[in-house]
XYZ file of N, CA, C and O in Angstrom:
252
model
N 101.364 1.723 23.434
C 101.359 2.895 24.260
C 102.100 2.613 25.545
O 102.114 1.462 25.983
N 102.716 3.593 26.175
C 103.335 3.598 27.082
C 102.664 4.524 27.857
O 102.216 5.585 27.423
N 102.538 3.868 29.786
C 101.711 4.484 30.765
C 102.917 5.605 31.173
O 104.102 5.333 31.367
N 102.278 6.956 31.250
C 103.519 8.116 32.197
C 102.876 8.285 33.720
O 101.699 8.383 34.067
N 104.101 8.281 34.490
C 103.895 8.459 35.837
C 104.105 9.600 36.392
O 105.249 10.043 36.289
N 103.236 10.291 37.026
C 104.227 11.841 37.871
C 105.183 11.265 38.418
O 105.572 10.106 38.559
N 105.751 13.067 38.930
C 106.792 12.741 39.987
C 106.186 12.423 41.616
O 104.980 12.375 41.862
N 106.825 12.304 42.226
C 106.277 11.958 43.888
C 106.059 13.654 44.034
O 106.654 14.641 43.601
N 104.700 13.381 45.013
C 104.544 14.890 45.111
C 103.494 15.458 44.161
O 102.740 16.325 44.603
N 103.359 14.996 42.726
C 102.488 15.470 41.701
C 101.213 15.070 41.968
O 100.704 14.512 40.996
N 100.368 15.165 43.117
C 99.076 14.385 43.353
C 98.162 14.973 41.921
O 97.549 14.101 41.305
N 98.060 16.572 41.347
C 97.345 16.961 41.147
C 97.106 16.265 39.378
O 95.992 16.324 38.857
N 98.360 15.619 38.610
C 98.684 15.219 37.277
C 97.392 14.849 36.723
O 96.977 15.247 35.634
N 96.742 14.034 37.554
C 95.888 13.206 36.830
C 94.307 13.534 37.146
O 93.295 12.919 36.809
N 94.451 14.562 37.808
C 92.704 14.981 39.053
C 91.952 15.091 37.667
O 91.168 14.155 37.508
N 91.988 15.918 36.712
C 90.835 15.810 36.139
C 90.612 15.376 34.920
O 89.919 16.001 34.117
N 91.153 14.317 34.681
C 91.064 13.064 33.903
C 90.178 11.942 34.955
O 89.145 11.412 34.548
N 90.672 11.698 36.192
C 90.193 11.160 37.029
C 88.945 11.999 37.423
O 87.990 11.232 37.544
N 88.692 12.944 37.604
C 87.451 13.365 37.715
C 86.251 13.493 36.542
O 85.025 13.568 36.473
N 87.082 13.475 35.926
C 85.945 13.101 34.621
C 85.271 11.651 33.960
O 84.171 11.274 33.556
N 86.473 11.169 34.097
C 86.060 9.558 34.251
C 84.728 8.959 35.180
O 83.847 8.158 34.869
N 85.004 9.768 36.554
C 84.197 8.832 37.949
C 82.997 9.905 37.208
O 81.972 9.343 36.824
N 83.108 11.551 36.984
C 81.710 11.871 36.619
C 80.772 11.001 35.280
O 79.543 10.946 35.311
N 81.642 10.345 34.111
C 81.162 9.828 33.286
C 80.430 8.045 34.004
O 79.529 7.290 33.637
N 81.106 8.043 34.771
C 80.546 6.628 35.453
C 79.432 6.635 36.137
O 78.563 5.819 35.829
N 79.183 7.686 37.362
C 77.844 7.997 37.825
C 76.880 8.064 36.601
O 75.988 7.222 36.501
N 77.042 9.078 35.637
C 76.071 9.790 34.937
C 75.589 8.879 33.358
O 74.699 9.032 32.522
N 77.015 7.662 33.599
C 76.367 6.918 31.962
C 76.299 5.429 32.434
O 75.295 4.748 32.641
N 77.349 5.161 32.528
C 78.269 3.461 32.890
C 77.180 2.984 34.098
O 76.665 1.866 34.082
N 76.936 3.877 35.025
C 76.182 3.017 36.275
C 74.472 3.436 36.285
O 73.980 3.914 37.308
N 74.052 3.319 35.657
C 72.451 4.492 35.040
C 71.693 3.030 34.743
O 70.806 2.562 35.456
N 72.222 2.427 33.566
C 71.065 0.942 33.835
C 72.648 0.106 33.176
O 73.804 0.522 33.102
N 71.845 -1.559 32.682
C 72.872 -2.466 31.932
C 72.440 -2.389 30.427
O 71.372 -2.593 29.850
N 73.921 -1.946 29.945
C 73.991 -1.943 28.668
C 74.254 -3.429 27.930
O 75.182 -4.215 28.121
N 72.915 -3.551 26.867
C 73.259 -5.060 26.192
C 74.321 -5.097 25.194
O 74.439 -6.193 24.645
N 75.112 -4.194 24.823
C 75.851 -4.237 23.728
C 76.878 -2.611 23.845
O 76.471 -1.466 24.046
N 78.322 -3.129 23.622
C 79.191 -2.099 23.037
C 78.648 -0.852 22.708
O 78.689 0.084 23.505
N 77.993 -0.738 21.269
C 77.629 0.068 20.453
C 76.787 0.824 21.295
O 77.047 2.015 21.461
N 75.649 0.218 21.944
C 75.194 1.275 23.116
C 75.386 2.278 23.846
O 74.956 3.429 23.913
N 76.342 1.439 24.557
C 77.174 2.492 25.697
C 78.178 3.300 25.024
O 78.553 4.383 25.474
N 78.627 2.768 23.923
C 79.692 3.765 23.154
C 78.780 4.848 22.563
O 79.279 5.965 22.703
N 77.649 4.847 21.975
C 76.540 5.928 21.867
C 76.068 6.916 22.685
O 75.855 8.083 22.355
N 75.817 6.139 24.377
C 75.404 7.092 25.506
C 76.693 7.822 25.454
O 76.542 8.982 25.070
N 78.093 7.440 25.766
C 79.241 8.324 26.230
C 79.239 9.261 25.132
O 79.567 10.412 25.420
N 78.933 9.004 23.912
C 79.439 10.230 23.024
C 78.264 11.309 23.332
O 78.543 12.505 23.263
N 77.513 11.069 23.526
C 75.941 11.576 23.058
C 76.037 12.386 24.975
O 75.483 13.451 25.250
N 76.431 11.981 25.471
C 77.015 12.233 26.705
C 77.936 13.801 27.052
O 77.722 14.881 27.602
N 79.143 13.036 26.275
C 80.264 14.277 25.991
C 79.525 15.417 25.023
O 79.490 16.574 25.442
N 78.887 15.069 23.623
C 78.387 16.032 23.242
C 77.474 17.122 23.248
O 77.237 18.099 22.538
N 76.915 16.465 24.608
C 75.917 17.521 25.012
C 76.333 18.480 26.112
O 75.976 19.618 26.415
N 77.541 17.301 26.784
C 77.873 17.886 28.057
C 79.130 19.505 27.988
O 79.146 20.555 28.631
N 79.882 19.033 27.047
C 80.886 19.763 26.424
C 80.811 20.596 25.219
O 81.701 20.342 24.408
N 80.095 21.406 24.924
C 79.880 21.967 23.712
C 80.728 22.574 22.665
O 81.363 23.608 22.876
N 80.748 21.820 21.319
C 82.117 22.419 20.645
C 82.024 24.007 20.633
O 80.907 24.522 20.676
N 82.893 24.607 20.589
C 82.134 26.584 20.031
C 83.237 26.447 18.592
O 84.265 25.842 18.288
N 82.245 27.456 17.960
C 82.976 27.486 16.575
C 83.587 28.672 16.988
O 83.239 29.314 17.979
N 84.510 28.966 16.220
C 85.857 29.843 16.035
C 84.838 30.804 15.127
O 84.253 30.360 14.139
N 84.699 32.239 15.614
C 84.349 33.338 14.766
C 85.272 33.925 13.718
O 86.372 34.401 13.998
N 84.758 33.863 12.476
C 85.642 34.413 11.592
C 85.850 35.971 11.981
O 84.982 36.752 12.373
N 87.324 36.236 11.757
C 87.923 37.672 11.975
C 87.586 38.441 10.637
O 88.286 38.052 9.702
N 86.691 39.432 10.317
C 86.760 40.655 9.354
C 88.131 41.285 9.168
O 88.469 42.069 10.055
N 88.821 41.115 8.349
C 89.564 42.547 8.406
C 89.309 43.564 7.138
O 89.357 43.190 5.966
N 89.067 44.737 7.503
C 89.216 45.275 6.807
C 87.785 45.925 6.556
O 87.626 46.737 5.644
């Protein structure tokens, strides 16, 4: 993978990637010590999935 950089001037490129990150750090990463990977890879999903809710796509009637 290759890192992309804004242009000078682009402060805003990265705000909420970066803001989502530092919110996932308060709310999972800094909460207690995780003994193992699999853990913390559990809280973050279990995390996102509650936090972000998929919505299903309503099927269209026609007719």
């Amino acid at each position: 993978m290759v890192g992309t950089t804004g242009c000078v001037g682009a402060a805003g490129d990265n705000a909420a990637m970066e803001s989502f990150f530092s919110l996932l750090q308060k709310t999972v990463l800094d909460r207690r010590r995780w003994d193992t990977r699999a853990q913390l890879r559990i809280a973050i999903v279990t995390r996102i999935e509650r936090t972000y809710h998929r919505r299903r796509r309503q099927s269209l009637s026609v007719g």
